Short mmCIF file of C-alpha atoms and ligand atoms in Angstrom, two decimals:
data_model
loop_
_atom_site.label_atom_id
_atom_site.label_comp_id
_atom_site.label_asym_id
_atom_site.label_seq_id
_atom_site.Cartn_x
_atom_site.Cartn_y
_atom_site.Cartn_z
CA MET A 8 -15.94 42.71 5.85
CA PRO A 9 -16.71 42.02 9.46
CA ASP A 10 -16.73 37.98 10.26
CA SER A 11 -20.39 38.31 11.22
CA LEU A 12 -24.41 37.98 10.48
CA SER A 13 -26.97 41.10 10.92
CA ILE A 14 -30.12 39.36 11.77
CA THR A 15 -33.19 41.92 11.46
CA ASP A 16 -36.91 40.59 12.19
CA ASN A 17 -38.63 42.88 10.11
CA ARG A 18 -41.90 42.34 12.29
CA THR A 19 -40.16 44.39 14.97
CA GLY A 20 -37.45 46.47 13.35
CA LYS A 21 -34.70 44.47 16.21
CA THR A 22 -31.63 43.50 14.54
CA ILE A 23 -28.55 41.17 16.41
CA GLU A 24 -25.15 41.03 15.12
CA VAL A 25 -24.45 37.50 15.47
CA SER A 26 -20.46 36.10 14.73
CA VAL A 27 -19.31 33.38 11.77
CA ASP A 28 -16.78 31.50 13.07
CA GLY A 29 -14.22 29.95 10.03
CA HIS A 30 -16.50 27.07 9.05
CA GLY A 31 -19.32 29.41 8.14
CA ALA A 32 -20.86 28.52 11.26
CA PHE A 33 -22.89 30.89 13.90
CA PRO A 34 -24.40 30.13 17.27
CA ALA A 35 -28.28 29.77 16.47
CA SER A 36 -29.44 30.44 19.85
CA GLU A 37 -28.35 33.89 19.64
CA LEU A 38 -31.82 33.91 17.49
CA LYS A 39 -33.09 33.77 21.44
CA LYS A 40 -32.33 37.32 21.49
CA LEU A 41 -34.90 38.27 18.76
CA GLY A 42 -37.28 35.59 20.23
CA LEU A 43 -36.91 33.15 17.51
CA LEU A 44 -36.35 29.50 16.85
CA SER A 45 -34.99 28.08 13.74
CA PHE A 46 -36.77 25.16 12.22
CA ASP A 47 -34.59 22.60 11.12
CA GLN A 48 -36.18 19.03 11.83
CA PRO A 49 -33.91 16.86 9.33
CA LEU A 50 -30.93 19.03 10.52
CA LEU A 51 -30.07 20.08 6.90
CA ALA A 52 -28.30 23.05 7.96
CA THR A 53 -27.57 22.49 11.62
CA ALA A 54 -24.14 21.25 12.91
CA THR A 55 -24.56 19.23 16.19
CA ALA A 56 -20.79 19.02 17.08
CA ARG A 57 -17.63 20.25 15.67
CA SER A 58 -15.34 17.32 14.72
CA ALA A 59 -12.09 16.54 13.55
CA ILE A 60 -12.74 12.38 12.88
CA THR A 61 -14.28 12.26 9.43
CA PHE A 62 -14.36 14.61 6.62
CA ILE A 63 -17.17 14.65 3.41
CA ASP A 64 -17.33 16.56 0.79
CA GLY A 65 -20.65 15.87 -0.88
CA GLU A 66 -20.25 17.78 -3.89
CA ALA A 67 -16.46 16.37 -4.51
CA GLY A 68 -17.29 13.32 -3.45
CA ILE A 69 -14.75 13.19 -0.82
CA LEU A 70 -14.33 10.65 2.29
CA ARG A 71 -11.59 11.20 4.63
CA TYR A 72 -10.60 9.60 8.04
CA ARG A 73 -8.52 11.49 9.95
CA GLY A 74 -7.24 13.41 6.77
CA TYR A 75 -6.61 9.87 4.79
CA PRO A 76 -8.52 9.50 1.59
CA ILE A 77 -10.91 6.34 1.78
CA GLU A 78 -9.70 4.89 -1.41
CA GLN A 79 -6.09 4.85 0.29
CA LEU A 80 -7.39 3.32 3.66
CA ALA A 81 -9.09 0.88 1.62
CA GLU A 82 -6.26 -0.56 -0.69
CA LYS A 83 -3.48 -0.19 1.85
CA THR A 84 -4.77 -0.60 5.36
CA SER A 85 -6.58 -3.52 7.83
CA PHE A 86 -10.05 -2.66 9.52
CA LEU A 87 -8.12 -2.82 12.89
CA GLU A 88 -5.45 0.18 11.57
CA VAL A 89 -8.31 2.31 10.45
CA ALA A 90 -9.90 1.47 14.00
CA TYR A 91 -7.05 2.80 15.58
CA LEU A 92 -7.04 5.86 13.45
CA LEU A 93 -10.44 6.82 13.86
CA ALA A 94 -10.14 6.09 18.07
CA TYR A 95 -6.61 7.58 18.54
CA GLY A 96 -6.24 10.08 15.59
CA GLU A 97 -3.14 8.26 14.10
CA LEU A 98 -2.29 5.55 12.24
CA PRO A 99 -0.69 3.22 14.08
CA THR A 100 3.20 2.10 14.24
CA ALA A 101 3.93 -1.52 13.31
CA ALA A 102 4.49 -2.10 17.42
CA GLN A 103 1.05 -0.15 18.04
CA ARG A 104 -0.64 -2.16 15.41
CA SER A 105 0.31 -5.55 16.90
CA VAL A 106 -0.33 -4.71 20.31
CA PHE A 107 -3.65 -3.54 19.24
CA GLU A 108 -4.61 -6.59 17.00
CA ALA A 109 -3.32 -8.79 19.87
CA ALA A 110 -5.75 -6.69 22.15
CA VAL A 111 -8.90 -7.08 19.89
CA LEU A 112 -8.42 -10.58 18.19
CA GLY A 113 -7.43 -12.32 21.57
CA ALA A 114 -9.40 -10.54 24.09
CA GLN A 115 -10.70 -12.01 26.88
CA VAL A 116 -14.69 -11.67 26.18
CA ASP A 117 -17.43 -13.45 28.07
CA THR A 118 -18.78 -15.56 25.36
CA ALA A 119 -20.94 -17.68 27.12
CA ARG A 120 -22.77 -14.76 28.02
CA ILE A 121 -23.09 -13.85 24.53
CA ARG A 122 -24.28 -17.00 23.26
CA LYS A 123 -26.52 -17.24 26.07
CA HIS A 124 -27.91 -13.59 24.98
CA VAL A 125 -28.36 -14.56 21.24
CA GLU A 126 -29.64 -18.12 21.77
CA SER A 127 -32.78 -16.65 23.97
CA PHE A 128 -33.88 -15.29 20.90
CA PRO A 129 -36.97 -17.33 18.99
CA ALA A 130 -35.93 -18.96 16.00
CA GLY A 131 -36.35 -16.32 13.09
CA SER A 132 -35.45 -13.08 15.38
CA HIS A 133 -33.74 -10.29 12.94
CA PRO A 134 -30.26 -10.31 13.73
CA MET A 135 -30.25 -6.68 14.42
CA SER A 136 -33.02 -7.30 17.21
CA VAL A 137 -30.17 -9.49 18.77
CA LEU A 138 -27.48 -6.87 17.91
CA ILE A 139 -29.29 -3.57 19.48
CA SER A 140 -30.20 -5.38 22.78
CA GLY A 141 -26.91 -6.91 23.06
CA TYR A 142 -25.22 -3.99 23.37
CA ALA A 143 -27.52 -3.01 25.93
CA ALA A 144 -26.70 -6.43 27.67
CA LEU A 145 -23.22 -6.15 27.44
CA GLY A 146 -23.74 -2.91 29.34
CA ALA A 147 -25.61 -4.75 32.31
CA ALA A 148 -21.90 -6.50 32.33
CA HIS A 149 -19.51 -3.74 32.30
CA GLN A 150 -20.77 -1.59 34.96
CA GLU A 151 -17.35 -0.09 35.12
CA ALA A 152 -18.90 1.79 31.66
CA LYS A 153 -20.37 4.23 33.72
CA ALA A 154 -17.67 5.20 35.85
CA ALA A 155 -15.70 5.54 32.51
CA VAL A 156 -18.27 8.12 30.92
CA HIS A 157 -15.83 11.20 32.20
CA ASP A 158 -12.84 9.12 32.12
CA GLY A 159 -10.99 9.49 29.06
CA GLU A 160 -8.16 6.92 29.85
CA ALA A 161 -10.98 4.06 30.67
CA ARG A 162 -12.92 5.04 27.49
CA LYS A 163 -10.15 4.32 25.16
CA ALA A 164 -8.89 1.54 27.13
CA ALA A 165 -12.06 -0.35 26.83
CA LEU A 166 -12.14 -0.03 23.10
CA PRO A 167 -10.29 -3.51 22.37
CA THR A 168 -13.20 -5.02 24.41
CA GLN A 169 -15.85 -3.39 22.88
CA LEU A 170 -14.50 -4.18 19.34
CA ALA A 171 -14.12 -8.04 20.12
CA GLU A 172 -17.39 -8.36 22.21
CA THR A 173 -19.07 -6.62 18.58
CA LEU A 174 -17.15 -9.00 16.36
CA GLN A 175 -18.72 -12.30 18.96
CA LEU A 176 -22.17 -10.98 19.13
CA GLY A 177 -22.60 -9.70 15.57
CA ALA A 178 -20.83 -12.84 14.27
CA TYR A 179 -23.23 -15.09 16.57
CA ALA A 180 -26.60 -13.17 16.02
CA ILE A 181 -25.86 -14.06 12.15
CA ALA A 182 -24.82 -17.74 12.74
CA ALA A 183 -28.13 -18.08 14.70
CA SER A 184 -30.30 -16.27 11.89
CA ILE A 185 -29.23 -19.15 9.55
CA GLY A 186 -29.47 -21.86 12.19
CA GLY A 187 -25.92 -22.00 12.90
CA THR A 188 -23.81 -22.49 16.17
CA THR A 189 -19.61 -21.95 16.00
CA GLY A 190 -17.54 -21.57 18.14
CA ALA A 191 -15.38 -18.53 18.76
CA THR A 192 -12.41 -19.06 16.76
CA SER A 193 -9.09 -17.45 16.08
CA GLY A 194 -8.34 -15.42 12.73
CA ALA A 195 -4.99 -13.20 11.38
CA THR A 196 -7.69 -10.28 10.63
CA PHE A 197 -10.42 -8.81 12.54
CA ALA A 198 -12.85 -9.57 8.99
CA GLU A 199 -11.30 -13.69 9.04
CA GLN A 200 -12.26 -13.86 12.66
CA PHE A 201 -15.52 -12.54 12.15
CA LEU A 202 -16.58 -14.91 9.36
CA ARG A 203 -14.74 -18.11 11.24
CA THR A 204 -17.13 -16.69 13.49
CA SER A 205 -20.27 -16.24 11.86
CA GLY A 206 -19.57 -19.77 10.27
CA VAL A 207 -19.64 -18.05 6.33
CA GLY A 208 -17.33 -17.90 3.89
CA ALA A 209 -14.99 -20.83 4.64
CA GLU A 210 -14.99 -22.00 1.56
CA GLN A 211 -12.98 -18.84 -0.05
CA LEU A 212 -11.82 -17.29 3.44
CA GLU A 213 -8.64 -15.49 2.03
CA VAL A 214 -10.57 -13.82 -0.75
CA PHE A 215 -13.74 -12.94 1.39
CA ALA A 216 -11.80 -12.13 4.54
CA ARG A 217 -9.93 -9.48 2.29
CA ALA A 218 -12.84 -7.93 0.92
CA LEU A 219 -14.48 -7.83 3.70
CA GLU A 220 -11.86 -6.06 5.78
CA VAL A 221 -12.43 -3.07 2.60
CA LEU A 222 -15.98 -3.41 3.04
CA PHE A 223 -15.63 -2.85 7.03
CA ILE A 224 -13.02 -0.10 6.58
CA LEU A 225 -15.46 1.94 3.95
CA HIS A 226 -18.40 1.22 6.79
CA ALA A 227 -16.33 2.28 9.87
CA ASP A 228 -17.49 6.23 9.76
CA HIS A 229 -19.51 8.86 8.19
CA GLU A 230 -19.61 11.98 10.30
CA LEU A 231 -23.13 12.53 11.64
CA ASN A 232 -25.45 10.38 10.12
CA ALA A 233 -28.45 9.70 11.91
CA GLY A 234 -26.89 6.86 13.63
CA THR A 235 -23.93 8.45 14.92
CA ASN A 236 -25.90 11.88 15.58
CA ALA A 237 -28.05 9.35 17.70
CA MET A 238 -25.00 8.01 19.88
CA ARG A 239 -24.08 11.87 20.49
CA ALA A 240 -27.80 12.43 21.74
CA ILE A 241 -27.78 9.48 23.84
CA GLY A 242 -24.31 9.93 24.98
CA SER A 243 -25.06 13.55 26.14
CA ALA A 244 -27.29 12.46 28.91
CA GLU A 245 -23.93 11.07 30.14
CA THR A 246 -25.87 7.50 29.09
CA ASP A 247 -22.31 4.92 29.28
CA ALA A 248 -20.96 3.79 25.77
CA TYR A 249 -22.66 0.40 25.79
CA HIS A 250 -26.41 1.50 25.91
CA SER A 251 -25.35 4.50 23.72
CA LEU A 252 -24.72 2.37 21.02
CA ALA A 253 -27.81 0.18 21.45
CA GLY A 254 -29.66 3.89 20.43
CA ALA A 255 -27.20 4.25 17.98
CA SER A 256 -27.50 0.76 16.51
CA ALA A 257 -31.14 1.16 16.34
CA ALA A 258 -31.27 4.73 14.47
CA LEU A 259 -29.05 2.68 11.76
CA TYR A 260 -31.48 -0.55 11.60
CA GLY A 261 -33.89 1.85 9.64
CA PRO A 262 -34.52 1.44 5.83
CA LEU A 263 -33.85 4.56 4.94
CA HIS A 264 -30.25 4.60 6.65
CA GLY A 265 -28.25 1.13 7.18
CA GLY A 266 -30.98 -1.31 6.60
CA ALA A 267 -31.09 0.31 2.86
CA ASN A 268 -28.38 -2.64 2.05
CA GLU A 269 -30.95 -5.37 3.13
CA ALA A 270 -33.83 -3.55 1.11
CA VAL A 271 -31.53 -3.29 -2.15
CA LEU A 272 -31.40 -7.34 -2.07
CA LYS A 273 -35.01 -7.54 -1.93
CA MET A 274 -35.81 -4.85 -4.53
CA LEU A 275 -33.55 -6.35 -6.78
CA ALA A 276 -34.91 -9.90 -6.26
CA LYS A 277 -38.52 -8.68 -6.63
CA ILE A 278 -37.50 -6.92 -9.82
CA GLY A 279 -36.03 -10.27 -10.78
CA ASP A 280 -34.71 -9.83 -14.52
CA VAL A 281 -33.45 -7.06 -16.42
CA LYS A 282 -36.06 -6.77 -18.81
CA ASN A 283 -38.45 -5.35 -15.25
CA VAL A 284 -36.27 -2.66 -14.77
CA PRO A 285 -38.04 -0.10 -17.09
CA ASP A 286 -41.39 -0.82 -15.39
CA PHE A 287 -39.87 -0.89 -11.97
CA ILE A 288 -38.10 2.83 -13.05
CA GLU A 289 -41.31 4.03 -13.83
CA HIS A 290 -42.77 2.64 -10.15
CA VAL A 291 -40.25 5.08 -8.76
CA LYS A 292 -41.13 7.73 -11.05
CA HIS A 293 -44.45 7.82 -9.83
CA ARG A 294 -43.37 7.48 -6.12
CA ASP A 295 -44.97 4.08 -5.75
CA GLU A 296 -41.82 2.93 -4.41
CA LYS A 297 -38.32 4.51 -3.77
CA LEU A 298 -34.86 3.17 -5.66
CA MET A 299 -33.05 1.67 -2.19
CA GLY A 300 -29.59 2.31 -2.00
CA PHE A 301 -29.75 5.60 -4.17
CA GLY A 302 -29.62 8.84 -3.01
CA HIS A 303 -28.05 10.43 -0.10
CA ARG A 304 -27.97 13.84 2.16
CA VAL A 305 -24.72 14.82 1.55
CA TYR A 306 -23.16 12.99 -1.85
CA LYS A 307 -24.51 15.02 -4.75
CA ASN A 308 -22.39 13.58 -7.57
CA PHE A 309 -21.44 9.79 -6.28
CA ASP A 310 -20.81 8.10 -3.22
CA PRO A 311 -16.88 7.10 -3.48
CA ARG A 312 -17.90 3.63 -1.12
CA ALA A 313 -20.07 2.73 -3.86
CA THR A 314 -17.19 3.01 -6.12
CA VAL A 315 -14.83 1.11 -3.91
CA ILE A 316 -17.60 -1.40 -3.73
CA LYS A 317 -17.96 -1.86 -6.82
CA SER A 318 -14.31 -3.29 -7.31
CA VAL A 319 -14.91 -5.61 -4.39
CA VAL A 320 -17.97 -6.88 -6.08
CA ASP A 321 -15.91 -7.78 -9.24
CA GLU A 322 -13.11 -9.44 -7.18
CA VAL A 323 -15.97 -11.87 -5.01
CA LEU A 324 -17.96 -12.43 -7.56
CA ALA A 325 -14.48 -13.82 -9.14
CA VAL A 326 -14.25 -16.76 -7.16
CA SER A 327 -17.86 -17.08 -6.32
CA GLY A 328 -19.56 -17.31 -9.71
CA PRO A 329 -21.46 -14.48 -11.44
CA ASP A 330 -24.82 -12.99 -9.46
CA PRO A 331 -27.57 -11.97 -12.10
CA LEU A 332 -28.89 -9.76 -9.59
CA LEU A 333 -25.67 -7.61 -10.61
CA GLY A 334 -27.01 -7.32 -13.97
CA VAL A 335 -29.95 -6.04 -12.63
CA ALA A 336 -28.37 -3.56 -10.66
CA GLN A 337 -26.15 -2.38 -13.28
CA GLU A 338 -28.81 -1.67 -15.93
CA LEU A 339 -31.12 0.25 -12.72
CA GLU A 340 -27.74 2.30 -12.26
CA LYS A 341 -27.66 2.52 -16.27
CA ILE A 342 -31.25 4.04 -16.69
CA ALA A 343 -30.93 6.20 -13.34
CA LEU A 344 -28.04 7.87 -14.55
CA GLU A 345 -29.53 9.20 -17.79
CA ASP A 346 -32.73 9.54 -16.28
CA GLU A 347 -33.81 13.64 -15.73
CA TYR A 348 -35.90 12.58 -12.61
CA PHE A 349 -32.74 10.90 -10.93
CA VAL A 350 -30.08 13.31 -12.33
CA SER A 351 -32.48 16.30 -11.58
CA ARG A 352 -32.59 15.25 -7.69
CA LYS A 353 -29.06 14.43 -7.71
CA LEU A 354 -29.53 10.62 -7.10
CA TYR A 355 -26.64 8.41 -7.45
CA PRO A 356 -25.82 4.92 -6.00
CA ASN A 357 -24.75 5.54 -2.46
CA VAL A 358 -22.60 3.11 0.14
CA ASP A 359 -25.65 0.49 0.40
CA PHE A 360 -26.51 -0.21 -3.35
CA TYR A 361 -23.89 -2.65 -4.34
CA SER A 362 -22.93 -3.89 -0.93
CA GLY A 363 -25.29 -6.49 -0.65
CA ILE A 364 -24.43 -8.01 -3.43
CA ALA A 365 -20.76 -8.55 -2.26
CA TYR A 366 -22.27 -9.69 1.14
CA LYS A 367 -24.43 -12.55 -0.57
CA ALA A 368 -21.42 -13.58 -2.77
CA ILE A 369 -19.54 -14.17 0.29
CA GLY A 370 -22.47 -16.22 1.88
CA PHE A 371 -24.63 -14.13 3.89
CA GLN A 372 -28.50 -14.10 3.90
CA PRO A 373 -30.09 -10.30 3.33
CA ALA A 374 -30.84 -10.35 7.23
CA ALA A 375 -27.21 -10.14 8.23
CA PHE A 376 -26.36 -6.85 6.00
CA THR A 377 -27.43 -4.35 8.16
CA VAL A 378 -25.69 -6.00 11.07
CA LEU A 379 -22.32 -6.27 8.76
CA PHE A 380 -22.67 -2.55 8.66
CA ALA A 381 -23.15 -1.84 12.56
CA VAL A 382 -20.19 -4.14 13.31
CA PRO A 383 -17.93 -1.63 11.67
CA ARG A 384 -19.62 1.45 12.11
CA THR A 385 -19.63 0.66 16.32
CA ILE A 386 -15.84 2.24 15.75
CA GLY A 387 -16.84 5.22 14.39
CA TRP A 388 -20.10 5.32 17.16
CA LEU A 389 -17.54 4.85 19.76
CA SER A 390 -14.67 7.35 18.56
CA HIS A 391 -17.45 10.29 18.14
CA TYR A 392 -18.45 9.44 21.72
CA ASP A 393 -15.51 9.60 23.02
CA GLU A 394 -14.84 12.96 21.16
CA MET A 395 -17.75 14.45 22.49
CA MET A 396 -17.01 13.30 26.22
CA ALA A 397 -13.46 14.82 25.99
CA GLY A 398 -14.93 18.10 25.48
CA GLU A 399 -17.56 20.53 26.10
CA PHE A 400 -21.34 19.49 25.74
CA LYS A 401 -24.61 20.15 27.04
CA ILE A 402 -27.47 17.76 26.87
CA THR A 403 -28.94 17.65 23.74
CA ARG A 404 -32.43 19.00 24.06
CA PRO A 405 -34.15 20.55 21.23
CA ALA A 406 -36.96 23.23 21.41
CA GLN A 407 -40.23 22.76 19.87
CA VAL A 408 -43.01 24.81 17.83
CA TYR A 409 -46.00 23.66 19.67
CA ILE A 410 -49.16 23.87 17.48
CA GLY A 411 -51.63 21.77 19.78
CA SER A 412 -54.61 23.06 21.77
CA ASP A 413 -54.35 26.22 24.21
CA GLU A 414 -55.16 25.70 28.14
CA ARG A 415 -58.56 24.14 28.41
CA SER A 416 -60.30 22.33 31.47
CA VAL A 417 -61.56 18.82 32.11
CA PRO A 418 -65.35 18.60 32.18
CA ALA A 419 -66.99 18.45 35.60
CA ASN A 420 -69.70 16.26 34.45
CA ARG A 421 -67.44 13.51 32.74
CA GLY A 422 -69.13 10.72 31.74
C1 SDX B 57 -26.72 5.69 4.13
O1 SDX B 57 -25.91 10.28 6.29
C2 SDX B 57 -25.48 9.31 6.17
O2 SDX B 57 -23.81 9.42 6.00
C3 SDX B 57 -25.91 7.96 5.65
C4 SDX B 57 -24.77 6.70 5.52
C5 SDX B 57 -23.82 6.23 6.47
O3 SDX B 57 -22.59 5.83 6.23
O4 SDX B 57 -24.03 6.53 7.55
O5 SDX B 57 -24.13 7.33 4.21
C6 SDX B 57 -25.52 5.41 5.06
O6 SDX B 57 -28.04 5.66 4.99
C7 SDX B 57 -26.84 5.92 3.06
C8 SDX B 57 -28.39 6.24 2.37
C9 SDX B 57 -28.83 4.41 2.62
N1 SDX B 57 -30.52 4.67 1.83
C10 SDX B 57 -31.21 4.43 0.83
O7 SDX B 57 -30.60 4.13 0.16
C11 SDX B 57 -32.50 4.38 1.19
C12 SDX B 57 -33.04 5.42 -0.43
N2 SDX B 57 -32.47 6.81 -0.27
C13 SDX B 57 -33.50 7.64 0.27
O8 SDX B 57 -34.38 7.43 1.32
C14 SDX B 57 -33.09 9.33 0.46
O9 SDX B 57 -32.37 9.51 -0.50
C15 SDX B 57 -31.92 9.46 1.63
C16 SDX B 57 -32.88 9.04 2.69
C17 SDX B 57 -30.61 8.57 1.52
C18 SDX B 57 -31.43 11.07 1.77
O10 SDX B 57 -33.20 11.77 1.78
P1 SDX B 57 -33.10 13.14 2.41
O11 SDX B 57 -31.38 13.82 2.09
O12 SDX B 57 -33.96 13.41 2.87
O13 SDX B 57 -33.40 13.21 0.27
P2 SDX B 57 -34.97 13.81 0.09
O14 SDX B 57 -35.89 12.59 0.81
O15 SDX B 57 -35.16 15.41 0.32
O16 SDX B 57 -35.04 13.35 -1.44
C19 SDX B 57 -34.71 14.45 -2.32
C20 SDX B 57 -35.93 14.40 -3.72
C21 SDX B 57 -37.31 13.66 -3.15
O17 SDX B 57 -38.20 14.06 -4.61
P3 SDX B 57 -38.93 15.53 -4.65
O18 SDX B 57 -39.74 15.26 -2.97
O19 SDX B 57 -38.21 17.25 -4.58
O20 SDX B 57 -39.66 15.47 -5.65
O21 SDX B 57 -35.07 12.77 -4.22
C22 SDX B 57 -36.19 12.00 -4.04
C23 SDX B 57 -37.10 12.48 -2.90
O22 SDX B 57 -38.62 11.91 -3.25
N3 SDX B 57 -35.44 10.62 -3.39
C24 SDX B 57 -36.14 9.37 -3.95
C25 SDX B 57 -34.73 8.92 -3.43
N4 SDX B 57 -34.33 9.28 -2.46
C26 SDX B 57 -34.25 10.72 -2.77
N5 SDX B 57 -36.76 9.13 -4.94
C27 SDX B 57 -36.84 7.68 -5.08
N6 SDX B 57 -35.86 6.97 -4.77
C28 SDX B 57 -34.80 7.42 -3.73
N7 SDX B 57 -33.98 6.52 -3.17
#
């Protein structure tokens, strides 16, 4: 059988032959030979990249970074080892690891400029607003990033500083959102330095730092999610990495995406007690609201990250003390997994369903949760940006289906 499609427009009888590659993908632009467009606003069946970074099998609940299963990486590596793996393609040797860790954790960062940016926001500002604009502010300071757009060595060389800046920007934004100010501090790991800089979790630093390392590993990349697609689309205009990060993080901020972890905590707090769960489930089934933290475009049986996060929750609650909201979450999950409405729609807990309970147990406020997603995801965004820049690409400019007015003239006698 030929590796091709025969596409016939029955309105004209015209047929084209289109090649299909080994991944089951065909160049949709060939449809133009029939005068046709494919319409796929959510990009459900439209690939916009060929990538070697992350593999997901939504039916089997598989997630691998550069071929390594997420469960093994969560158990056996550190966030900076995973960052190295995503960015450079291989796990670091012991020597490479210590050089990379020193480059990130000891980076000379313009802390004063970052603090000035964070402190320029009025009290009560959401830390994601600070982070999103902070990437653009860093872009203003790093004019050399524009030259790095087509310089692979320069892009890779900038990564440690970009990770260090992201750590400080995110941690200061969180500290400021709770009225705190802390100094830039050292840390044995990325997560420990983040906790010390944000002024959170000191009472059980060792346990909380390890838990946050695992959470950061789980959030580091996830193929072409909305934020990463935004990173690639913005980068396709040859925008520098920092300003592309501003767009990617803005996409992540949405409650349907990375903002869901904060929305889950608000939902659990609103439900308040296990006895209110059945009533809330009915509201969801009547479409009065969504069950935040449930459902996923790709995972249709379970999100492997949620499975790992559940064990992280147990570890942090063992030292921080029980959280009644965990019982509400577990009851929601139990009922939803047995209810035809959710089962028929293949809705299961995703990465955001339990992560907020872990962040809360460590000492973070809900407003910090999406920053805690964006900070680790920054290495995923930068790795996809670098992969695209290293290859062939054209500016992303979708076609549209025009449904507006035909030509008309401005009336001569306008009032
Ligand atoms: C992330 O893409 C990624 O990889 C993202 C992410 C990453 O790491 O980058 O994994 C991170 O964003 C996780 C998702 C976090 N968002 C939420 O938890 C918000 C709640 N979830 C939904 O909004 C929804 O499930 C999405 C956005 C996650 C997925 O949306 P889809 O794939 O477009 O699914 P859909 O809206 O077409 O839903 C199919 C059906 C619909 O019912 P019908 O109209 O067919 O009757 O399921 C229903 C939806 O109404 N549905 C839900 C629901 N999610 C889907 N009903 C109630 N509660 C929900 N959460």
